[in-house]
Short mmCIF file of N, CA and C in Angstrom, two decimals:
data_model
loop_
_atom_site.label_atom_id
_atom_site.label_comp_id
_atom_site.label_asym_id
_atom_site.label_seq_id
_atom_site.Cartn_x
_atom_site.Cartn_y
_atom_site.Cartn_z
N UNK N 1 76.69 -69.86 167.99
CA UNK N 1 75.24 -69.99 167.83
C UNK N 1 74.88 -70.21 166.36
N UNK N 2 75.62 -69.52 165.47
CA UNK N 2 75.39 -69.76 164.04
C UNK N 2 75.65 -71.22 163.69
N UNK N 3 76.71 -71.80 164.26
CA UNK N 3 77.04 -73.20 164.00
C UNK N 3 75.92 -74.13 164.45
N UNK N 4 75.33 -73.84 165.58
CA UNK N 4 74.21 -74.66 166.07
C UNK N 4 73.05 -74.60 165.11
N UNK N 5 72.71 -73.38 164.66
CA UNK N 5 71.59 -73.23 163.73
C UNK N 5 71.93 -73.88 162.38
N UNK N 6 73.15 -73.67 161.90
CA UNK N 6 73.56 -74.31 160.64
C UNK N 6 73.47 -75.83 160.74
N UNK N 7 73.90 -76.39 161.87
CA UNK N 7 73.84 -77.84 162.07
C UNK N 7 72.40 -78.32 162.10
N UNK N 8 71.53 -77.60 162.78
CA UNK N 8 70.11 -77.97 162.84
C UNK N 8 69.48 -77.96 161.45
N UNK N 9 69.82 -76.94 160.66
CA UNK N 9 69.30 -76.86 159.29
C UNK N 9 69.80 -78.04 158.46
N UNK N 10 71.09 -78.33 158.57
CA UNK N 10 71.67 -79.41 157.78
C UNK N 10 71.07 -80.77 158.15
N UNK N 11 70.92 -81.01 159.44
CA UNK N 11 70.40 -82.29 159.91
C UNK N 11 68.94 -82.50 159.51
N UNK N 12 68.15 -81.44 159.59
CA UNK N 12 66.70 -81.58 159.36
C UNK N 12 66.25 -81.28 157.94
N UNK N 13 67.06 -80.58 157.17
CA UNK N 13 66.63 -80.18 155.84
C UNK N 13 65.72 -78.96 155.86
N UNK N 14 65.79 -78.18 156.95
CA UNK N 14 64.98 -76.97 157.06
C UNK N 14 65.44 -75.95 156.03
N UNK N 15 64.54 -75.07 155.64
CA UNK N 15 64.90 -73.98 154.72
C UNK N 15 65.55 -72.84 155.49
N UNK N 16 65.08 -72.64 156.74
CA UNK N 16 65.59 -71.53 157.55
C UNK N 16 65.65 -71.96 159.01
N UNK N 17 66.55 -71.30 159.74
CA UNK N 17 66.67 -71.59 161.16
C UNK N 17 67.00 -70.32 161.93
N UNK N 18 66.51 -70.27 163.16
CA UNK N 18 66.69 -69.09 164.00
C UNK N 18 66.97 -69.54 165.42
N UNK N 19 67.84 -68.82 166.10
CA UNK N 19 68.03 -69.01 167.53
C UNK N 19 67.58 -67.70 168.16
N UNK N 20 66.52 -67.80 168.95
CA UNK N 20 65.88 -66.62 169.53
C UNK N 20 66.00 -66.68 171.04
N UNK N 21 66.48 -65.60 171.64
CA UNK N 21 66.54 -65.51 173.10
C UNK N 21 65.42 -64.61 173.59
N UNK N 22 64.81 -64.99 174.71
CA UNK N 22 63.73 -64.21 175.32
C UNK N 22 64.16 -63.82 176.73
N UNK N 23 63.93 -62.57 177.09
CA UNK N 23 64.26 -62.13 178.45
C UNK N 23 63.01 -61.86 179.27
N UNK N 24 61.88 -62.33 178.80
CA UNK N 24 60.62 -62.10 179.52
C UNK N 24 59.80 -60.99 178.91
N UNK N 25 60.45 -59.99 178.34
CA UNK N 25 59.73 -58.87 177.74
C UNK N 25 59.96 -58.79 176.23
N UNK N 26 61.17 -59.07 175.80
CA UNK N 26 61.47 -58.94 174.38
C UNK N 26 62.26 -60.15 173.89
N UNK N 27 62.44 -60.19 172.60
CA UNK N 27 63.18 -61.29 172.00
C UNK N 27 64.37 -60.73 171.23
N UNK N 28 65.40 -61.55 171.16
CA UNK N 28 66.62 -61.16 170.46
C UNK N 28 67.02 -62.30 169.53
N UNK N 29 67.16 -62.01 168.26
CA UNK N 29 67.60 -63.01 167.29
C UNK N 29 69.11 -63.08 167.33
N UNK N 30 69.65 -64.18 167.85
CA UNK N 30 71.10 -64.33 167.97
C UNK N 30 71.69 -65.02 166.75
N UNK N 31 70.88 -65.77 166.03
CA UNK N 31 71.32 -66.41 164.79
C UNK N 31 70.10 -66.55 163.89
N UNK N 32 70.27 -66.21 162.63
CA UNK N 32 69.18 -66.31 161.66
C UNK N 32 69.80 -66.70 160.33
N UNK N 33 69.55 -67.93 159.91
CA UNK N 33 70.25 -68.47 158.75
C UNK N 33 69.31 -69.13 157.75
N UNK N 34 69.71 -69.05 156.48
CA UNK N 34 69.06 -69.78 155.41
C UNK N 34 69.78 -71.10 155.21
N UNK N 35 69.20 -71.96 154.40
CA UNK N 35 69.78 -73.27 154.14
C UNK N 35 71.20 -73.16 153.56
N UNK N 36 71.49 -72.08 152.84
CA UNK N 36 72.81 -71.89 152.24
C UNK N 36 73.81 -71.25 153.22
N UNK N 37 73.44 -71.21 154.51
CA UNK N 37 74.26 -70.65 155.59
C UNK N 37 74.44 -69.14 155.52
N UNK N 38 73.64 -68.48 154.71
CA UNK N 38 73.70 -67.02 154.68
C UNK N 38 72.81 -66.47 155.78
N UNK N 39 73.16 -65.30 156.28
CA UNK N 39 72.37 -64.67 157.34
C UNK N 39 71.11 -64.06 156.77
N UNK N 40 70.06 -64.06 157.57
CA UNK N 40 68.79 -63.45 157.18
C UNK N 40 68.78 -62.04 157.74
N UNK N 41 68.53 -61.07 156.88
CA UNK N 41 68.67 -59.66 157.27
C UNK N 41 67.65 -59.18 158.29
N UNK N 42 66.38 -59.48 158.09
CA UNK N 42 65.33 -59.02 159.00
C UNK N 42 64.59 -60.24 159.57
N UNK N 43 65.23 -60.98 160.46
CA UNK N 43 64.63 -62.23 160.93
C UNK N 43 63.29 -62.05 161.64
N UNK N 44 63.10 -60.89 162.25
CA UNK N 44 61.85 -60.68 162.99
C UNK N 44 60.62 -60.73 162.10
N UNK N 45 60.80 -60.60 160.77
CA UNK N 45 59.68 -60.64 159.84
C UNK N 45 59.54 -62.01 159.16
N UNK N 46 60.39 -62.96 159.54
CA UNK N 46 60.43 -64.25 158.85
C UNK N 46 59.95 -65.42 159.68
N UNK N 47 59.64 -65.21 160.95
CA UNK N 47 59.22 -66.32 161.81
C UNK N 47 57.82 -66.08 162.35
N UNK N 48 57.22 -67.16 162.79
CA UNK N 48 55.95 -67.05 163.50
C UNK N 48 56.27 -66.78 164.97
N UNK N 49 56.11 -65.54 165.37
CA UNK N 49 56.39 -65.17 166.76
C UNK N 49 55.46 -65.91 167.72
N UNK N 50 54.24 -66.17 167.28
CA UNK N 50 53.30 -66.86 168.16
C UNK N 50 53.78 -68.29 168.46
N UNK N 51 54.36 -68.96 167.48
CA UNK N 51 54.90 -70.30 167.72
C UNK N 51 56.07 -70.22 168.69
N UNK N 52 57.02 -69.32 168.41
CA UNK N 52 58.20 -69.20 169.27
C UNK N 52 57.80 -68.83 170.70
N UNK N 53 56.90 -67.88 170.85
CA UNK N 53 56.47 -67.47 172.21
C UNK N 53 55.75 -68.62 172.92
N UNK N 54 54.95 -69.35 172.18
CA UNK N 54 54.21 -70.47 172.77
C UNK N 54 55.19 -71.52 173.30
N UNK N 55 56.22 -71.82 172.51
CA UNK N 55 57.22 -72.81 172.91
C UNK N 55 57.99 -72.32 174.13
N UNK N 56 58.39 -71.05 174.13
CA UNK N 56 59.13 -70.50 175.27
C UNK N 56 58.25 -70.48 176.52
N UNK N 57 57.01 -70.07 176.37
CA UNK N 57 56.11 -69.97 177.52
C UNK N 57 55.81 -71.35 178.12
N UNK N 58 55.56 -72.33 177.26
CA UNK N 58 55.20 -73.66 177.75
C UNK N 58 56.42 -74.52 178.09
N UNK N 59 57.57 -74.21 177.47
CA UNK N 59 58.74 -75.05 177.65
C UNK N 59 58.64 -76.35 176.89
N UNK N 60 57.65 -76.46 176.02
CA UNK N 60 57.41 -77.68 175.24
C UNK N 60 57.67 -77.43 173.76
N UNK N 61 58.33 -78.38 173.11
CA UNK N 61 58.62 -78.26 171.68
C UNK N 61 57.33 -78.33 170.87
N UNK N 62 57.39 -77.76 169.67
CA UNK N 62 56.26 -77.84 168.76
C UNK N 62 56.75 -78.36 167.42
N UNK N 63 56.07 -79.39 166.94
CA UNK N 63 56.36 -79.99 165.64
C UNK N 63 55.05 -80.03 164.88
N UNK N 64 55.05 -79.43 163.69
CA UNK N 64 53.84 -79.48 162.88
C UNK N 64 54.22 -79.74 161.43
N UNK N 65 53.48 -80.63 160.80
CA UNK N 65 53.75 -81.00 159.41
C UNK N 65 53.15 -79.99 158.44
N UNK N 66 52.04 -79.37 158.86
CA UNK N 66 51.37 -78.39 158.01
C UNK N 66 50.76 -77.32 158.91
N UNK N 67 51.52 -76.26 159.15
CA UNK N 67 51.10 -75.22 160.09
C UNK N 67 49.81 -74.54 159.66
N UNK N 68 49.57 -74.41 158.37
CA UNK N 68 48.36 -73.74 157.89
C UNK N 68 47.11 -74.50 158.32
N UNK N 69 47.17 -75.84 158.35
CA UNK N 69 46.02 -76.65 158.72
C UNK N 69 46.04 -77.12 160.17
N UNK N 70 47.03 -76.71 160.94
CA UNK N 70 47.15 -77.15 162.33
C UNK N 70 46.20 -76.34 163.22
N UNK N 71 45.22 -77.00 163.87
CA UNK N 71 44.26 -76.27 164.70
C UNK N 71 44.91 -75.54 165.87
N UNK N 72 46.08 -75.99 166.34
CA UNK N 72 46.77 -75.31 167.44
C UNK N 72 47.25 -73.92 167.02
N UNK N 73 47.38 -73.71 165.70
CA UNK N 73 47.92 -72.46 165.18
C UNK N 73 46.90 -71.64 164.41
N UNK N 74 45.64 -71.96 164.58
CA UNK N 74 44.58 -71.29 163.83
C UNK N 74 44.55 -69.78 164.07
N UNK N 75 44.91 -69.34 165.26
CA UNK N 75 44.86 -67.91 165.57
C UNK N 75 46.14 -67.16 165.21
N UNK N 76 47.14 -67.86 164.71
CA UNK N 76 48.43 -67.24 164.38
C UNK N 76 48.39 -66.67 162.96
N UNK N 77 48.24 -65.37 162.87
CA UNK N 77 48.18 -64.71 161.56
C UNK N 77 49.47 -64.87 160.78
N UNK N 78 50.59 -64.94 161.49
CA UNK N 78 51.89 -65.04 160.81
C UNK N 78 52.02 -66.32 159.99
N UNK N 79 51.32 -67.37 160.39
CA UNK N 79 51.39 -68.65 159.67
C UNK N 79 50.88 -68.47 158.24
N UNK N 80 49.73 -67.85 158.10
CA UNK N 80 49.18 -67.66 156.75
C UNK N 80 49.92 -66.56 155.99
N UNK N 81 50.34 -65.52 156.69
CA UNK N 81 51.09 -64.45 156.02
C UNK N 81 52.40 -64.94 155.45
N UNK N 82 53.10 -65.78 156.21
CA UNK N 82 54.39 -66.30 155.76
C UNK N 82 54.25 -67.58 154.94
N UNK N 83 53.00 -68.09 154.86
CA UNK N 83 52.71 -69.33 154.13
C UNK N 83 53.59 -70.49 154.61
N UNK N 84 53.61 -70.66 155.94
CA UNK N 84 54.46 -71.68 156.54
C UNK N 84 53.78 -73.04 156.54
N UNK N 85 54.55 -74.05 156.24
CA UNK N 85 54.05 -75.42 156.29
C UNK N 85 54.70 -76.17 157.44
N UNK N 86 55.90 -76.66 157.25
CA UNK N 86 56.59 -77.43 158.29
C UNK N 86 57.29 -76.50 159.28
N UNK N 87 57.05 -76.74 160.57
CA UNK N 87 57.71 -75.96 161.63
C UNK N 87 58.17 -76.92 162.72
N UNK N 88 59.38 -76.68 163.19
CA UNK N 88 59.92 -77.38 164.35
C UNK N 88 60.53 -76.31 165.24
N UNK N 89 60.03 -76.21 166.46
CA UNK N 89 60.52 -75.19 167.39
C UNK N 89 60.75 -75.87 168.74
N UNK N 90 61.98 -75.72 169.25
CA UNK N 90 62.39 -76.40 170.47
C UNK N 90 62.88 -75.37 171.48
N UNK N 91 62.46 -75.49 172.75
CA UNK N 91 62.91 -74.51 173.75
C UNK N 91 64.36 -74.73 174.16
N UNK N 92 65.01 -73.64 174.53
CA UNK N 92 66.35 -73.67 175.12
C UNK N 92 66.15 -73.58 176.62
N UNK N 93 66.30 -74.71 177.32
CA UNK N 93 66.02 -74.76 178.75
C UNK N 93 67.31 -75.03 179.51
N UNK N 94 67.56 -74.18 180.51
CA UNK N 94 68.71 -74.36 181.39
C UNK N 94 68.26 -74.12 182.82
N UNK N 95 68.54 -75.09 183.67
CA UNK N 95 68.17 -74.97 185.09
C UNK N 95 66.70 -74.61 185.27
N UNK N 96 65.85 -75.32 184.55
CA UNK N 96 64.40 -75.14 184.61
C UNK N 96 63.95 -73.74 184.22
N UNK N 97 64.78 -73.04 183.47
CA UNK N 97 64.44 -71.70 182.99
C UNK N 97 64.56 -71.71 181.47
N UNK N 98 63.53 -71.25 180.78
CA UNK N 98 63.57 -71.22 179.33
C UNK N 98 64.21 -69.93 178.86
N UNK N 99 65.32 -70.06 178.15
CA UNK N 99 66.10 -68.92 177.69
C UNK N 99 65.65 -68.43 176.32
N UNK N 100 65.08 -69.32 175.53
CA UNK N 100 64.70 -68.97 174.16
C UNK N 100 64.29 -70.22 173.41
N UNK N 101 64.54 -70.21 172.09
CA UNK N 101 64.13 -71.34 171.27
C UNK N 101 64.98 -71.45 170.01
N UNK N 102 65.08 -72.67 169.51
CA UNK N 102 65.59 -72.91 168.16
C UNK N 102 64.36 -73.12 167.30
N UNK N 103 64.23 -72.32 166.28
CA UNK N 103 63.05 -72.33 165.42
C UNK N 103 63.50 -72.69 164.01
N UNK N 104 62.92 -73.74 163.44
CA UNK N 104 63.22 -74.17 162.08
C UNK N 104 61.92 -74.24 161.29
N UNK N 105 61.99 -73.90 160.01
CA UNK N 105 60.79 -74.06 159.19
C UNK N 105 61.17 -74.39 157.76
N UNK N 106 60.15 -74.82 157.04
CA UNK N 106 60.27 -75.02 155.60
C UNK N 106 58.92 -74.62 155.01
N UNK N 107 58.88 -73.48 154.30
CA UNK N 107 57.60 -72.97 153.82
C UNK N 107 57.05 -73.72 152.60
N UNK N 108 57.81 -74.64 152.03
CA UNK N 108 57.35 -75.27 150.78
C UNK N 108 57.13 -76.78 150.87
N UNK N 109 57.48 -77.40 152.00
CA UNK N 109 57.37 -78.85 152.10
C UNK N 109 56.50 -79.22 153.30
N UNK N 110 55.48 -80.02 153.05
CA UNK N 110 54.64 -80.54 154.13
C UNK N 110 55.35 -81.74 154.74
N UNK N 111 55.39 -81.81 156.06
CA UNK N 111 55.98 -82.96 156.75
C UNK N 111 57.49 -83.04 156.67
N UNK N 112 58.16 -81.92 156.57
CA UNK N 112 59.63 -81.90 156.45
C UNK N 112 60.30 -82.47 157.70
N UNK N 113 59.70 -82.28 158.87
CA UNK N 113 60.31 -82.71 160.12
C UNK N 113 59.54 -83.88 160.73
N UNK N 114 60.28 -84.76 161.43
CA UNK N 114 59.65 -85.88 162.11
C UNK N 114 60.17 -86.00 163.54
N UNK N 115 59.76 -87.02 164.24
CA UNK N 115 60.16 -87.22 165.64
C UNK N 115 61.67 -87.37 165.80
N UNK N 116 62.32 -87.97 164.81
CA UNK N 116 63.77 -88.12 164.84
C UNK N 116 64.44 -86.76 164.82
N UNK N 117 63.93 -85.85 163.97
CA UNK N 117 64.46 -84.49 163.92
C UNK N 117 64.21 -83.78 165.25
N UNK N 118 63.03 -83.97 165.80
CA UNK N 118 62.70 -83.35 167.09
C UNK N 118 63.70 -83.79 168.16
N UNK N 119 64.00 -85.07 168.21
CA UNK N 119 64.95 -85.59 169.20
C UNK N 119 66.34 -84.99 169.01
N UNK N 120 66.79 -84.91 167.77
CA UNK N 120 68.13 -84.38 167.48
C UNK N 120 68.22 -82.89 167.79
N UNK N 121 67.22 -82.13 167.40
CA UNK N 121 67.24 -80.69 167.65
C UNK N 121 67.09 -80.41 169.14
N UNK N 122 66.35 -81.24 169.85
CA UNK N 122 66.25 -81.10 171.30
C UNK N 122 67.62 -81.28 171.95
N UNK N 123 68.40 -82.25 171.48
CA UNK N 123 69.76 -82.45 172.00
C UNK N 123 70.64 -81.23 171.69
N UNK N 124 70.51 -80.69 170.48
CA UNK N 124 71.26 -79.47 170.13
C UNK N 124 70.85 -78.31 171.03
N UNK N 125 69.55 -78.19 171.28
CA UNK N 125 69.03 -77.11 172.12
C UNK N 125 69.57 -77.22 173.55
N UNK N 126 69.68 -78.45 174.05
CA UNK N 126 70.22 -78.64 175.40
C UNK N 126 71.67 -78.15 175.46
N UNK N 127 72.45 -78.49 174.44
CA UNK N 127 73.84 -78.04 174.39
C UNK N 127 73.93 -76.52 174.26
N UNK N 128 73.08 -75.96 173.42
CA UNK N 128 73.07 -74.50 173.24
C UNK N 128 72.69 -73.81 174.54
N UNK N 129 71.71 -74.33 175.25
CA UNK N 129 71.28 -73.73 176.52
C UNK N 129 72.40 -73.77 177.54
N UNK N 130 73.12 -74.87 177.60
CA UNK N 130 74.26 -74.98 178.53
C UNK N 130 75.32 -73.95 178.17
N UNK N 131 75.62 -73.83 176.89
CA UNK N 131 76.63 -72.86 176.45
C UNK N 131 76.19 -71.43 176.77
N UNK N 132 74.94 -71.11 176.53
CA UNK N 132 74.42 -69.77 176.82
C UNK N 132 74.45 -69.48 178.31
N UNK N 133 74.05 -70.45 179.10
CA UNK N 133 74.05 -70.27 180.56
C UNK N 133 75.48 -70.11 181.08
N UNK N 134 76.41 -70.92 180.57
CA UNK N 134 77.81 -70.79 180.97
C UNK N 134 78.36 -69.42 180.60
N UNK N 135 78.01 -68.93 179.41
CA UNK N 135 78.49 -67.60 178.99
C UNK N 135 77.91 -66.53 179.91
N UNK N 136 76.64 -66.66 180.27
CA UNK N 136 76.00 -65.69 181.16
C UNK N 136 76.66 -65.72 182.54
N UNK N 137 76.91 -66.93 183.06
CA UNK N 137 77.54 -67.05 184.37
C UNK N 137 78.98 -66.53 184.34
N UNK N 138 79.68 -66.82 183.26
CA UNK N 138 81.06 -66.33 183.12
C UNK N 138 81.09 -64.81 183.07
N UNK N 139 80.15 -64.23 182.35
CA UNK N 139 80.05 -62.77 182.26
C UNK N 139 79.74 -62.18 183.64
N UNK N 140 78.83 -62.82 184.36
CA UNK N 140 78.48 -62.36 185.71
C UNK N 140 79.66 -62.48 186.67
N UNK N 141 80.41 -63.57 186.53
CA UNK N 141 81.58 -63.77 187.37
C UNK N 141 82.65 -62.72 187.08
N UNK N 142 82.86 -62.41 185.81
CA UNK N 142 83.83 -61.38 185.44
C UNK N 142 83.42 -60.02 186.01
N UNK N 143 82.13 -59.73 185.96
CA UNK N 143 81.62 -58.47 186.50
C UNK N 143 81.81 -58.42 188.02
N UNK N 144 81.50 -59.52 188.69
CA UNK N 144 81.67 -59.58 190.14
C UNK N 144 83.13 -59.44 190.52
N UNK N 145 84.01 -60.10 189.77
CA UNK N 145 85.45 -59.97 190.04
C UNK N 145 85.92 -58.54 189.87
N UNK N 146 85.42 -57.87 188.87
CA UNK N 146 85.78 -56.47 188.64
C UNK N 146 85.32 -55.60 189.80
N UNK N 147 84.10 -55.84 190.27
CA UNK N 147 83.57 -55.08 191.42
C UNK N 147 84.39 -55.35 192.68
N UNK N 148 84.76 -56.62 192.88
CA UNK N 148 85.58 -56.97 194.05
C UNK N 148 86.95 -56.31 193.98
N UNK N 149 87.54 -56.28 192.80
CA UNK N 149 88.83 -55.64 192.62
C UNK N 149 88.74 -54.15 192.96
N UNK N 150 87.68 -53.51 192.47
CA UNK N 150 87.49 -52.08 192.75
C UNK N 150 87.27 -51.86 194.25
N UNK N 151 86.51 -52.74 194.89
CA UNK N 151 86.28 -52.62 196.33
C UNK N 151 87.57 -52.81 197.11
N UNK N 152 88.37 -53.79 196.70
CA UNK N 152 89.64 -54.04 197.37
C UNK N 152 90.57 -52.84 197.23
N UNK N 153 90.60 -52.22 196.07
CA UNK N 153 91.42 -51.02 195.86
C UNK N 153 90.93 -49.87 196.73
N UNK N 154 89.62 -49.74 196.86
CA UNK N 154 89.05 -48.68 197.70
C UNK N 154 89.40 -48.92 199.17
N UNK N 155 89.30 -50.18 199.62
CA UNK N 155 89.66 -50.51 201.01
C UNK N 155 91.13 -50.22 201.25
N UNK N 156 91.99 -50.58 200.29
CA UNK N 156 93.43 -50.30 200.43
C UNK N 156 93.68 -48.80 200.51
N UNK N 157 92.99 -48.02 199.69
CA UNK N 157 93.14 -46.56 199.70
C UNK N 157 92.70 -46.00 201.05
N UNK N 158 91.55 -46.47 201.55
CA UNK N 158 91.05 -46.00 202.84
C UNK N 158 91.99 -46.41 203.98
N UNK N 159 92.54 -47.62 203.92
CA UNK N 159 93.51 -48.06 204.94
C UNK N 159 94.75 -47.18 204.93
N UNK N 160 95.23 -46.84 203.74
CA UNK N 160 96.39 -45.96 203.63
C UNK N 160 96.09 -44.59 204.24
N UNK N 161 94.89 -44.07 203.95
CA UNK N 161 94.50 -42.76 204.49
C UNK N 161 94.39 -42.83 206.01
N UNK N 162 93.82 -43.92 206.52
CA UNK N 162 93.69 -44.10 207.97
C UNK N 162 95.07 -44.22 208.61
N UNK N 163 95.93 -44.97 207.98
CA UNK N 163 97.29 -45.13 208.49
C UNK N 163 98.01 -43.77 208.54
N UNK N 164 97.83 -42.96 207.50
CA UNK N 164 98.45 -41.64 207.48
C UNK N 164 97.91 -40.76 208.60
N UNK N 165 96.60 -40.83 208.87
CA UNK N 165 96.02 -40.05 209.96
C UNK N 165 96.54 -40.50 211.31
N UNK N 166 96.69 -41.82 211.49
CA UNK N 166 97.22 -42.34 212.74
C UNK N 166 98.66 -41.86 212.96
N UNK N 167 99.45 -41.91 211.92
CA UNK N 167 100.85 -41.46 212.02
C UNK N 167 100.87 -39.97 212.36
N UNK N 168 99.97 -39.22 211.73
CA UNK N 168 99.89 -37.78 211.98
C UNK N 168 99.50 -37.51 213.44
N UNK N 169 98.56 -38.26 213.98
CA UNK N 169 98.13 -38.08 215.36
C UNK N 169 99.22 -38.45 216.35
N UNK N 170 99.93 -39.50 216.02
CA UNK N 170 101.02 -39.93 216.93
C UNK N 170 102.08 -38.85 216.97
#
């Protein structure tokens, strides 16, 4: 996930990038990077949550050249607090379900991102969503296999006990 965010930053010239997962109630920062590929310590204080939530809720990407002057973001206090200018946020969609978002920004440059960047980051987001969904399915499959193994062992134990009782009765 760090590689995906690092690639998005490199391709777009963003100052920072985040990969955020949403489970419906809360958000989890799975990758938070600066342009120099260093990790961001407290990512939850560095992004506009209203932009990320809006993208996740709608399933539609958001591209803005100047977030401070964008009427769509007028009610977002985090925009002015963080002094954000350029923002590109793309949903992570898998099987018609939005898992999270790739969020990129540049607080010092107006118009840092364009439609070409949007297209490229959308392709990255599609790949990331597939990888995340595959990891989730693989984890679920491993858990199910473990449960089946335990059930099979229990059935074998019960069969042995039943067999012993039958032998005893005979």
